[in-house]
Coordinates of C-alpha atoms and ligand atoms in Angstrom, one line a residue:
M1 CA 0.0 0.0 0.0
Q2 CA 1.2 3.5 -0.8
D3 CA 2.2 5.4 2.3
R4 CA 0.5 8.7 2.9
I5 CA 2.1 11.0 5.4
I6 CA 1.0 14.0 7.4
V7 CA 3.6 16.3 8.9
L8 CA 2.5 18.6 11.7
G9 CA 4.8 21.6 12.3
A10 CA 6.1 21.4 8.7
S11 CA 7.2 25.0 8.6
G12 CA 9.6 24.7 11.5
Q13 CA 13.3 24.2 11.5
I14 CA 13.2 20.4 11.1
G15 CA 9.8 20.2 9.4
T16 CA 10.9 22.3 6.4
V17 CA 13.8 19.9 5.6
L18 CA 12.1 16.7 6.6
T19 CA 9.0 17.4 4.5
A20 CA 11.1 18.0 1.4
E21 CA 13.0 14.8 2.0
L22 CA 9.8 12.7 2.6
R23 CA 8.4 14.1 -0.6
K24 CA 11.5 12.9 -2.5
I25 CA 10.9 9.4 -1.1
Y26 CA 7.1 9.0 -1.0
G27 CA 6.1 11.4 -3.8
R28 CA 5.0 15.1 -3.5
D29 CA 1.3 14.5 -3.2
N30 CA 1.6 11.7 -0.7
V31 CA 3.0 14.1 1.9
L32 CA 0.7 16.7 3.4
A33 CA 2.4 19.6 5.2
T34 CA 0.5 21.3 7.9
D35 CA 1.5 24.2 10.1
I36 CA 0.1 27.3 11.8
Y37 CA 2.5 29.3 9.6
P38 CA 2.3 28.7 5.9
N39 CA 5.9 29.6 5.1
S40 CA 9.0 28.0 3.6
V41 CA 7.6 24.5 3.0
S42 CA 8.6 22.6 -0.2
E43 CA 6.2 22.5 -3.1
G44 CA 3.2 20.2 -2.5
P45 CA -0.1 20.0 -0.6
F46 CA -0.3 22.2 2.5
Q47 CA -3.0 23.0 5.0
V48 CA -2.9 25.6 7.8
L49 CA -3.4 23.8 11.1
D50 CA -3.2 24.9 14.7
V51 CA -2.6 21.7 16.6
L52 CA -5.0 22.9 19.3
N53 CA -7.8 23.0 16.7
I54 CA -9.0 19.4 17.2
H55 CA -11.9 19.6 14.9
R56 CA -9.8 20.8 12.0
M57 CA -7.2 18.2 12.8
A58 CA -9.8 15.4 12.7
E59 CA -11.1 16.8 9.3
I60 CA -7.7 16.8 7.8
F61 CA -6.9 13.3 8.9
E62 CA -10.4 12.1 7.6
Q63 CA -9.7 13.7 4.2
F64 CA -6.1 12.7 3.7
K65 CA -6.2 9.3 5.4
P66 CA -2.5 9.2 6.5
T67 CA -0.7 5.9 7.2
Q68 CA 2.1 7.8 8.9
V69 CA 2.2 11.0 11.0
Y70 CA 5.2 13.1 12.0
H71 CA 4.2 15.4 14.9
L72 CA 6.9 18.2 15.0
A73 CA 4.8 21.1 16.2
A74 CA 6.2 22.5 19.5
I75 CA 7.5 25.5 21.4
L76 CA 11.2 25.2 22.2
S77 CA 13.1 25.4 25.4
A78 CA 13.9 29.1 25.7
N79 CA 10.7 30.6 24.3
G80 CA 8.7 28.0 26.3
E81 CA 9.8 29.6 29.6
A82 CA 8.1 32.9 28.7
N83 CA 4.7 31.3 28.8
I84 CA 4.7 28.0 30.5
K85 CA 1.0 27.2 30.3
K86 CA 0.8 28.0 26.6
T87 CA 3.9 25.8 26.0
W88 CA 2.4 22.9 28.0
H89 CA -0.9 23.3 26.1
I90 CA 0.6 23.3 22.6
N91 CA 3.3 20.7 23.3
M92 CA 1.2 18.3 25.2
D93 CA -2.5 18.7 24.3
G94 CA -1.6 18.8 20.6
F95 CA 0.3 15.6 20.9
L96 CA -2.4 13.8 22.9
R97 CA -4.9 14.7 20.2
V98 CA -2.6 13.4 17.5
L99 CA -2.3 10.1 19.4
E100 CA -6.0 9.8 19.9
I101 CA -6.8 10.5 16.2
S102 CA -4.0 8.2 15.0
L103 CA -5.5 5.4 17.0
E104 CA -9.1 6.2 15.8
K105 CA -8.0 6.3 12.2
G106 CA -5.7 3.3 12.2
V107 CA -2.5 5.3 11.4
S108 CA 0.3 2.7 11.3
K109 CA 3.3 4.7 12.5
V110 CA 3.7 8.0 14.4
F111 CA 7.0 9.9 14.9
F112 CA 7.5 12.0 18.1
P113 CA 10.5 14.2 18.3
S114 CA 12.0 14.2 21.8
S115 CA 15.0 16.2 22.8
I116 CA 18.1 16.5 25.0
A117 CA 15.9 18.8 27.0
V118 CA 14.5 15.7 28.8
Y119 CA 17.8 15.4 30.7
G120 CA 18.3 17.3 33.9
R121 CA 20.5 17.7 37.0
T122 CA 20.2 14.0 38.0
T123 CA 21.3 12.8 34.6
P124 CA 24.9 11.7 34.1
K125 CA 26.5 14.4 31.9
I126 CA 29.1 12.4 30.0
N127 CA 28.2 9.6 27.7
T128 CA 24.7 9.7 29.0
P129 CA 23.2 6.2 29.0
Q130 CA 19.9 5.4 27.2
D131 CA 18.0 4.8 30.5
S132 CA 19.2 7.6 32.7
P133 CA 17.3 9.5 35.4
L134 CA 15.4 12.4 33.8
L135 CA 14.5 15.6 35.7
P136 CA 14.0 18.3 33.0
S137 CA 14.5 21.9 33.9
T138 CA 12.2 23.6 31.3
V139 CA 8.5 23.2 30.5
Y140 CA 9.6 22.2 27.0
G141 CA 11.7 19.4 28.6
I142 CA 8.9 18.3 30.8
S143 CA 6.6 18.2 27.8
K144 CA 9.1 16.1 25.9
M145 CA 9.7 13.7 28.8
T146 CA 5.9 13.3 29.3
G147 CA 5.4 12.8 25.5
E148 CA 8.0 10.0 25.7
V149 CA 6.0 8.3 28.6
W150 CA 2.7 8.7 26.6
S151 CA 4.4 7.1 23.5
D152 CA 5.6 4.2 25.5
Y153 CA 2.1 3.8 27.1
M154 CA 0.3 4.0 23.8
F155 CA 2.6 1.4 22.3
N156 CA 2.2 -1.0 25.2
R157 CA -1.5 -0.5 25.8
Y158 CA -2.8 -0.1 22.3
G159 CA 0.0 -1.3 20.1
L160 CA 0.3 2.1 18.4
D161 CA 3.7 2.0 16.7
I162 CA 5.3 5.3 17.9
R163 CA 9.0 6.0 17.3
S164 CA 11.0 8.7 18.8
L165 CA 14.4 10.3 18.9
R166 CA 16.0 12.6 21.5
Y167 CA 17.4 15.1 19.1
P168 CA 20.5 17.0 20.1
G169 CA 20.7 20.6 19.0
V170 CA 20.0 20.5 15.2
I171 CA 22.1 22.7 12.9
G172 CA 21.3 23.3 9.3
W173 CA 21.6 26.0 6.6
Q174 CA 18.1 25.5 5.1
S175 CA 16.1 26.9 8.0
I176 CA 16.3 29.0 11.1
P177 CA 15.3 27.6 14.5
S178 CA 13.4 29.8 16.8
G179 CA 13.3 30.0 20.6
G180 CA 15.8 27.2 21.4
T181 CA 18.9 27.1 23.5
T182 CA 21.0 25.4 20.9
D183 CA 20.0 28.1 18.3
Y184 CA 23.3 29.9 18.8
A185 CA 25.0 27.2 16.7
V186 CA 22.9 28.1 13.6
E187 CA 22.9 31.9 14.2
I188 CA 26.7 31.9 14.4
Y189 CA 27.2 30.9 10.8
H190 CA 24.8 33.5 9.5
A191 CA 26.4 36.2 11.7
A192 CA 29.8 35.2 10.3
F193 CA 28.6 36.2 6.8
K194 CA 26.5 39.2 7.9
M195 CA 28.7 40.8 10.5
G196 CA 32.0 38.9 10.7
H197 CA 31.2 38.8 14.4
Y198 CA 28.8 36.9 16.7
D199 CA 27.8 37.8 20.2
C200 CA 27.0 34.4 21.9
F201 CA 24.4 34.0 24.6
L202 CA 26.2 31.0 26.1
K203 CA 29.6 30.9 27.8
E204 CA 32.6 29.9 25.6
D205 CA 33.1 26.6 27.4
T206 CA 29.5 25.3 27.4
V207 CA 29.6 21.8 25.9
L208 CA 26.3 20.7 24.2
P209 CA 25.4 17.7 22.0
M210 CA 24.6 18.7 18.5
I211 CA 23.8 17.1 15.1
Y212 CA 24.0 18.3 11.5
M213 CA 20.7 18.4 9.7
P214 CA 21.4 15.7 7.1
D215 CA 22.3 13.3 9.9
A216 CA 19.2 14.3 11.9
I217 CA 16.9 13.8 8.8
R218 CA 18.6 10.5 7.9
A219 CA 18.2 9.2 11.5
T220 CA 14.5 10.1 11.5
I221 CA 13.8 8.4 8.2
E222 CA 16.0 5.3 9.0
L223 CA 14.2 4.9 12.3
M224 CA 10.8 5.2 10.7
E225 CA 11.6 2.8 8.0
A226 CA 13.2 0.1 10.2
P227 CA 11.3 -3.1 10.6
K228 CA 9.1 -3.1 13.7
S229 CA 11.0 -6.1 15.1
Q230 CA 14.1 -3.9 15.4
I231 CA 12.5 -1.2 17.4
G232 CA 13.3 -1.9 21.1
V233 CA 12.5 1.6 22.4
H234 CA 9.2 3.4 21.8
Y235 CA 9.9 6.4 24.1
G236 CA 13.0 8.3 22.9
Y237 CA 16.2 6.8 21.4
N238 CA 19.4 8.5 22.6
L239 CA 20.9 10.1 19.4
S240 CA 24.4 11.4 19.1
G241 CA 26.1 13.5 16.4
M242 CA 28.9 15.6 17.9
S243 CA 29.6 17.7 21.0
F244 CA 31.4 21.1 21.0
T245 CA 31.6 24.5 22.8
P246 CA 30.9 28.0 21.3
K247 CA 34.6 28.5 21.3
E248 CA 35.2 25.4 19.3
I249 CA 32.6 26.2 16.7
A250 CA 34.0 29.7 16.4
E251 CA 37.4 28.2 15.8
S252 CA 36.0 25.9 13.1
I253 CA 34.6 29.0 11.3
R254 CA 37.9 30.9 11.7
Y255 CA 39.7 28.1 9.9
F256 CA 37.9 29.3 6.7
M257 CA 37.1 32.9 7.8
P258 CA 40.2 34.0 9.8
E259 CA 38.7 37.5 10.4
F260 CA 35.7 36.1 12.2
T261 CA 35.4 37.2 15.9
I262 CA 33.1 36.1 18.8
S263 CA 32.2 37.6 22.2
Y264 CA 30.1 36.2 25.0
Q265 CA 27.1 37.6 26.9
P266 CA 25.6 34.7 28.7
D267 CA 21.9 35.1 29.5
F268 CA 19.1 32.9 31.0
R269 CA 19.8 30.3 28.4
Q270 CA 23.1 29.5 30.1
E271 CA 21.3 27.8 33.0
I272 CA 19.2 25.8 30.6
A273 CA 22.3 24.6 28.7
E274 CA 24.0 23.7 31.9
S275 CA 21.1 21.5 33.0
W276 CA 21.6 19.4 29.8
V277 CA 24.3 16.8 29.1
R278 CA 27.6 17.0 27.3
S279 CA 27.8 13.8 25.3
I280 CA 25.4 10.9 24.6
D281 CA 25.7 7.2 24.4
D282 CA 23.5 6.2 21.5
S283 CA 24.6 2.5 21.3
K284 CA 21.0 1.3 21.6
A285 CA 20.1 3.2 18.3
R286 CA 23.2 1.9 16.7
S287 CA 22.5 -1.7 17.6
D288 CA 18.8 -1.7 17.1
W289 CA 18.5 -0.1 13.7
G290 CA 22.1 0.7 12.6
W291 CA 22.4 4.4 13.4
K292 CA 25.7 6.0 12.6
P293 CA 26.4 9.8 12.2
E294 CA 28.5 11.1 9.3
Y295 CA 29.3 14.7 10.3
D296 CA 31.8 16.0 12.8
L297 CA 32.3 19.7 13.5
H298 CA 34.8 20.4 10.8
K299 CA 32.8 18.6 8.1
M300 CA 29.7 20.3 9.2
T301 CA 31.3 23.8 9.1
M302 CA 32.6 23.2 5.7
D303 CA 29.2 22.2 4.4
M304 CA 27.4 25.0 6.2
L305 CA 29.8 27.6 4.7
M306 CA 29.6 26.1 1.2
H307 CA 25.8 26.5 1.3
L308 CA 25.6 29.9 3.0
Q309 CA 28.2 31.5 0.8
N310 CA 25.8 31.1 -2.1
K311 CA 23.0 32.7 -0.1
Y312 CA 25.2 35.6 1.0
G313 CA 27.2 35.9 -2.3
M314 CA 30.6 35.8 -0.6
T315 CA 33.1 33.1 -1.4
V316 CA 35.0 31.8 1.7
I317 CA 35.6 28.3 0.7
S318 CA 36.2 26.6 -2.7
P319 CA 34.3 23.4 -3.5
L320 CA 37.7 21.5 -3.6
S321 CA 39.1 22.4 -0.2
Ligands
LIG401 N1 17.1 22.6 20.2 C1 16.2 22.5 21.3 C2 16.3 23.7 22.1 O1 17.3 24.3 22.2 C3 16.5 21.3 22.2 O2 15.8 20.3 21.7 O3 15.3 24.1 22.7

Protein backbone atom coordinates (compact mmCIF):
# COMPACT_ATOMS: atom_id res chain seq x y z
CA MET A 1 0.00 0.00 0.00
CA GLN A 2 1.23 3.51 -0.84
CA ASP A 3 2.16 5.37 2.35
CA ARG A 4 0.48 8.73 2.94
CA ILE A 5 2.12 11.03 5.43
CA ILE A 6 0.96 14.05 7.42
CA VAL A 7 3.65 16.33 8.87
CA LEU A 8 2.46 18.62 11.68
CA GLY A 9 4.75 21.59 12.28
CA ALA A 10 6.06 21.36 8.71
CA SER A 11 7.19 25.01 8.55
CA GLY A 12 9.58 24.68 11.49
CA GLN A 13 13.34 24.17 11.49
CA ILE A 14 13.25 20.37 11.12
CA GLY A 15 9.83 20.18 9.44
CA THR A 16 10.93 22.26 6.44
CA VAL A 17 13.78 19.92 5.57
CA LEU A 18 12.07 16.69 6.60
CA THR A 19 8.98 17.44 4.49
CA ALA A 20 11.12 18.01 1.39
CA GLU A 21 13.00 14.75 1.99
CA LEU A 22 9.83 12.74 2.61
CA ARG A 23 8.40 14.12 -0.63
CA LYS A 24 11.46 12.89 -2.52
CA ILE A 25 10.93 9.39 -1.12
CA TYR A 26 7.14 9.03 -1.02
CA GLY A 27 6.06 11.41 -3.78
CA ARG A 28 5.04 15.05 -3.52
CA ASP A 29 1.31 14.50 -3.22
CA ASN A 30 1.59 11.71 -0.67
CA VAL A 31 3.04 14.07 1.95
CA LEU A 32 0.69 16.67 3.40
CA ALA A 33 2.45 19.55 5.15
CA THR A 34 0.52 21.34 7.91
CA ASP A 35 1.53 24.23 10.14
CA ILE A 36 0.10 27.27 11.85
CA TYR A 37 2.46 29.33 9.62
CA PRO A 38 2.29 28.75 5.87
CA ASN A 39 5.94 29.58 5.15
CA SER A 40 9.04 27.98 3.59
CA VAL A 41 7.62 24.53 2.96
CA SER A 42 8.64 22.63 -0.18
CA GLU A 43 6.20 22.48 -3.08
CA GLY A 44 3.22 20.21 -2.48
CA PRO A 45 -0.05 19.95 -0.56
CA PHE A 46 -0.30 22.25 2.47
CA GLN A 47 -3.02 22.97 5.04
CA VAL A 48 -2.95 25.61 7.75
CA LEU A 49 -3.45 23.79 11.06
CA ASP A 50 -3.21 24.92 14.66
CA VAL A 51 -2.60 21.68 16.58
CA LEU A 52 -5.02 22.89 19.26
CA ASN A 53 -7.85 23.00 16.72
CA ILE A 54 -8.97 19.43 17.25
CA HIS A 55 -11.92 19.60 14.85
CA ARG A 56 -9.79 20.81 11.99
CA MET A 57 -7.17 18.18 12.79
CA ALA A 58 -9.81 15.44 12.67
CA GLU A 59 -11.14 16.78 9.33
CA ILE A 60 -7.66 16.82 7.80
CA PHE A 61 -6.95 13.25 8.94
CA GLU A 62 -10.35 12.14 7.65
CA GLN A 63 -9.74 13.68 4.22
CA PHE A 64 -6.08 12.74 3.75
CA LYS A 65 -6.18 9.29 5.39
CA PRO A 66 -2.53 9.15 6.49
CA THR A 67 -0.68 5.91 7.16
CA GLN A 68 2.14 7.81 8.94
CA VAL A 69 2.21 10.97 11.03
CA TYR A 70 5.20 13.12 12.01
CA HIS A 71 4.24 15.40 14.88
CA LEU A 72 6.86 18.18 14.97
CA ALA A 73 4.79 21.14 16.24
CA ALA A 74 6.21 22.48 19.53
CA ILE A 75 7.47 25.55 21.35
CA LEU A 76 11.19 25.18 22.15
CA SER A 77 13.11 25.44 25.43
CA ALA A 78 13.95 29.14 25.72
CA ASN A 79 10.71 30.58 24.31
CA GLY A 80 8.75 28.04 26.33
CA GLU A 81 9.83 29.61 29.61
CA ALA A 82 8.14 32.91 28.71
CA ASN A 83 4.69 31.32 28.76
CA ILE A 84 4.73 27.99 30.51
CA LYS A 85 1.00 27.22 30.34
CA LYS A 86 0.80 27.95 26.63
CA THR A 87 3.89 25.81 26.03
CA TRP A 88 2.41 22.91 27.96
CA HIS A 89 -0.89 23.29 26.13
CA ILE A 90 0.64 23.33 22.63
CA ASN A 91 3.31 20.71 23.26
CA MET A 92 1.17 18.26 25.24
CA ASP A 93 -2.49 18.69 24.32
CA GLY A 94 -1.58 18.84 20.63
CA PHE A 95 0.33 15.57 20.92
CA LEU A 96 -2.41 13.78 22.90
CA ARG A 97 -4.90 14.71 20.22
CA VAL A 98 -2.58 13.37 17.52
CA LEU A 99 -2.29 10.09 19.45
CA GLU A 100 -6.03 9.84 19.87
CA ILE A 101 -6.83 10.52 16.21
CA SER A 102 -4.02 8.23 15.04
CA LEU A 103 -5.54 5.36 17.03
CA GLU A 104 -9.05 6.18 15.82
CA LYS A 105 -8.04 6.34 12.17
CA GLY A 106 -5.71 3.33 12.20
CA VAL A 107 -2.50 5.26 11.43
CA SER A 108 0.27 2.67 11.29
CA LYS A 109 3.28 4.74 12.47
CA VAL A 110 3.74 7.96 14.44
CA PHE A 111 6.96 9.94 14.91
CA PHE A 112 7.45 11.97 18.09
CA PRO A 113 10.53 14.22 18.33
CA SER A 114 11.99 14.15 21.82
CA SER A 115 15.03 16.15 22.82
CA ILE A 116 18.14 16.50 24.97
CA ALA A 117 15.89 18.78 27.05
CA VAL A 118 14.54 15.65 28.81
CA TYR A 119 17.85 15.39 30.66
CA GLY A 120 18.32 17.30 33.90
CA ARG A 121 20.46 17.72 36.95
CA THR A 122 20.16 14.04 38.00
CA THR A 123 21.30 12.78 34.57
CA PRO A 124 24.94 11.66 34.12
CA LYS A 125 26.49 14.36 31.91
CA ILE A 126 29.12 12.41 30.02
CA ASN A 127 28.22 9.59 27.66
CA THR A 128 24.67 9.70 29.01
CA PRO A 129 23.18 6.18 28.97
CA GLN A 130 19.85 5.45 27.25
CA ASP A 131 17.99 4.79 30.47
CA SER A 132 19.19 7.61 32.70
CA PRO A 133 17.32 9.50 35.41
CA LEU A 134 15.45 12.41 33.79
CA LEU A 135 14.55 15.57 35.66
CA PRO A 136 14.02 18.28 33.01
CA SER A 137 14.53 21.92 33.92
CA THR A 138 12.21 23.56 31.33
CA VAL A 139 8.52 23.22 30.45
CA TYR A 140 9.65 22.18 26.98
CA GLY A 141 11.74 19.40 28.59
CA ILE A 142 8.85 18.34 30.82
CA SER A 143 6.56 18.15 27.78
CA LYS A 144 9.11 16.07 25.85
CA MET A 145 9.65 13.70 28.79
CA THR A 146 5.89 13.31 29.26
CA GLY A 147 5.45 12.81 25.51
CA GLU A 148 7.96 9.96 25.71
CA VAL A 149 6.01 8.34 28.55
CA TRP A 150 2.74 8.69 26.58
CA SER A 151 4.42 7.15 23.53
CA ASP A 152 5.59 4.16 25.53
CA TYR A 153 2.13 3.81 27.10
CA MET A 154 0.29 3.98 23.78
CA PHE A 155 2.60 1.36 22.32
CA ASN A 156 2.25 -1.03 25.25
CA ARG A 157 -1.45 -0.50 25.85
CA TYR A 158 -2.78 -0.09 22.29
CA GLY A 159 0.02 -1.32 20.06
CA LEU A 160 0.33 2.12 18.38
CA ASP A 161 3.75 2.05 16.68
CA ILE A 162 5.29 5.30 17.90
CA ARG A 163 8.95 5.96 17.26
CA SER A 164 10.99 8.73 18.81
CA LEU A 165 14.45 10.31 18.89
CA ARG A 166 15.99 12.57 21.51
CA TYR A 167 17.39 15.14 19.07
CA PRO A 168 20.53 16.99 20.11
CA GLY A 169 20.69 20.65 18.97
CA VAL A 170 19.98 20.51 15.22
CA ILE A 171 22.10 22.66 12.90
CA GLY A 172 21.28 23.30 9.26
CA TRP A 173 21.61 25.96 6.55
CA GLN A 174 18.12 25.46 5.11
CA SER A 175 16.07 26.87 7.99
CA ILE A 176 16.31 28.98 11.12
CA PRO A 177 15.32 27.60 14.52
CA SER A 178 13.37 29.80 16.84
CA GLY A 179 13.32 29.97 20.60
CA GLY A 180 15.77 27.17 21.39
CA THR A 181 18.90 27.13 23.55
CA THR A 182 21.01 25.44 20.88
CA ASP A 183 20.00 28.09 18.27
CA TYR A 184 23.34 29.86 18.75
CA ALA A 185 25.04 27.16 16.69
CA VAL A 186 22.93 28.12 13.64
CA GLU A 187 22.95 31.90 14.24
CA ILE A 188 26.75 31.94 14.44
CA TYR A 189 27.19 30.88 10.80
CA HIS A 190 24.76 33.53 9.52
CA ALA A 191 26.41 36.17 11.72
CA ALA A 192 29.83 35.22 10.31
CA PHE A 193 28.63 36.23 6.83
CA LYS A 194 26.49 39.18 7.85
CA MET A 195 28.71 40.84 10.48
CA GLY A 196 31.98 38.91 10.68
CA HIS A 197 31.18 38.75 14.39
CA TYR A 198 28.85 36.86 16.75
CA ASP A 199 27.78 37.80 20.24
CA CYS A 200 27.03 34.45 21.87
CA PHE A 201 24.37 34.00 24.58
CA LEU A 202 26.23 31.03 26.09
CA LYS A 203 29.64 30.93 27.80
CA GLU A 204 32.60 29.93 25.65
CA ASP A 205 33.14 26.56 27.36
CA THR A 206 29.53 25.29 27.37
CA VAL A 207 29.59 21.80 25.85
CA LEU A 208 26.34 20.65 24.22
CA PRO A 209 25.44 17.68 22.03
CA MET A 210 24.58 18.71 18.46
CA ILE A 211 23.78 17.06 15.14
CA TYR A 212 24.00 18.27 11.55
CA MET A 213 20.67 18.42 9.69
CA PRO A 214 21.44 15.70 7.08
CA ASP A 215 22.29 13.29 9.91
CA ALA A 216 19.16 14.29 11.86
CA ILE A 217 16.91 13.76 8.84
CA ARG A 218 18.57 10.47 7.92
CA ALA A 219 18.23 9.22 11.52
CA THR A 220 14.52 10.09 11.50
CA ILE A 221 13.76 8.35 8.23
CA GLU A 222 15.96 5.32 9.01
CA LEU A 223 14.19 4.91 12.34
CA MET A 224 10.75 5.19 10.73
CA GLU A 225 11.63 2.75 7.95
CA ALA A 226 13.25 0.11 10.17
CA PRO A 227 11.27 -3.14 10.56
CA LYS A 228 9.09 -3.08 13.68
CA SER A 229 10.96 -6.07 15.11
CA GLN A 230 14.13 -3.92 15.36
CA ILE A 231 12.54 -1.17 17.43
CA GLY A 232 13.26 -1.92 21.06
CA VAL A 233 12.54 1.59 22.40
CA HIS A 234 9.22 3.36 21.85
CA TYR A 235 9.93 6.35 24.09
CA GLY A 236 12.99 8.29 22.87
CA TYR A 237 16.18 6.81 21.44
CA ASN A 238 19.36 8.55 22.57
CA LEU A 239 20.90 10.06 19.43
CA SER A 240 24.39 11.45 19.10
CA GLY A 241 26.11 13.48 16.41
CA MET A 242 28.94 15.57 17.89
CA SER A 243 29.65 17.71 20.97
CA PHE A 244 31.36 21.12 21.03
CA THR A 245 31.55 24.50 22.78
CA PRO A 246 30.85 27.98 21.33
CA LYS A 247 34.62 28.53 21.34
CA GLU A 248 35.22 25.40 19.27
CA ILE A 249 32.56 26.18 16.67
CA ALA A 250 33.99 29.71 16.36
CA GLU A 251 37.45 28.20 15.78
CA SER A 252 36.04 25.89 13.11
CA ILE A 253 34.59 28.95 11.33
CA ARG A 254 37.86 30.88 11.73
CA TYR A 255 39.66 28.08 9.89
CA PHE A 256 37.86 29.27 6.73
CA MET A 257 37.12 32.88 7.77
CA PRO A 258 40.19 34.01 9.77
CA GLU A 259 38.74 37.49 10.43
CA PHE A 260 35.68 36.11 12.25
CA THR A 261 35.37 37.16 15.91
CA ILE A 262 33.13 36.10 18.79
CA SER A 263 32.19 37.63 22.15
CA TYR A 264 30.14 36.17 25.01
CA GLN A 265 27.15 37.64 26.85
CA PRO A 266 25.56 34.68 28.66
CA ASP A 267 21.86 35.14 29.50
CA PHE A 268 19.12 32.95 31.04
CA ARG A 269 19.77 30.29 28.41
CA GLN A 270 23.11 29.49 30.07
CA GLU A 271 21.29 27.84 32.96
CA ILE A 272 19.16 25.78 30.59
CA ALA A 273 22.26 24.64 28.68
CA GLU A 274 24.02 23.68 31.91
CA SER A 275 21.10 21.49 32.95
CA TRP A 276 21.57 19.37 29.81
CA VAL A 277 24.32 16.84 29.12
CA ARG A 278 27.65 17.01 27.31
CA SER A 279 27.78 13.80 25.34
CA ILE A 280 25.43 10.94 24.64
CA ASP A 281 25.69 7.16 24.44
CA ASP A 282 23.53 6.18 21.47
CA SER A 283 24.62 2.54 21.32
CA LYS A 284 20.99 1.34 21.55
CA ALA A 285 20.07 3.22 18.33
CA ARG A 286 23.23 1.87 16.71
CA SER A 287 22.54 -1.74 17.62
CA ASP A 288 18.75 -1.73 17.09
CA TRP A 289 18.51 -0.06 13.67
CA GLY A 290 22.06 0.66 12.61
CA TRP A 291 22.40 4.38 13.39
CA LYS A 292 25.74 6.00 12.55
CA PRO A 293 26.37 9.76 12.23
CA GLU A 294 28.48 11.07 9.33
CA TYR A 295 29.28 14.65 10.29
CA ASP A 296 31.81 15.98 12.80
CA LEU A 297 32.33 19.68 13.55
CA HIS A 298 34.84 20.38 10.76
CA LYS A 299 32.84 18.57 8.08
CA MET A 300 29.65 20.33 9.19
CA THR A 301 31.27 23.79 9.14
CA MET A 302 32.63 23.19 5.67
CA ASP A 303 29.20 22.16 4.37
CA MET A 304 27.39 25.02 6.17
CA LEU A 305 29.81 27.60 4.74
CA MET A 306 29.59 26.14 1.23
CA HIS A 307 25.80 26.50 1.25
CA LEU A 308 25.62 29.86 3.02
CA GLN A 309 28.25 31.48 0.81
CA ASN A 310 25.83 31.11 -2.11
CA LYS A 311 23.04 32.71 -0.09
CA TYR A 312 25.24 35.63 1.02
CA GLY A 313 27.15 35.93 -2.27
CA MET A 314 30.56 35.79 -0.58
CA THR A 315 33.13 33.06 -1.37
CA VAL A 316 35.03 31.82 1.69
CA ILE A 317 35.65 28.25 0.67
CA SER A 318 36.18 26.62 -2.70
CA PRO A 319 34.33 23.39 -3.48
CA LEU A 320 37.67 21.51 -3.63
CA SER A 321 39.08 22.45 -0.22
N1 LIG B 1 17.11 22.58 20.18
C1 LIG B 1 16.19 22.51 21.29
C2 LIG B 1 16.27 23.72 22.12
O1 LIG B 1 17.32 24.30 22.19
C3 LIG B 1 16.51 21.31 22.15
O2 LIG B 1 15.76 20.25 21.70
O3 LIG B 1 15.31 24.06 22.73
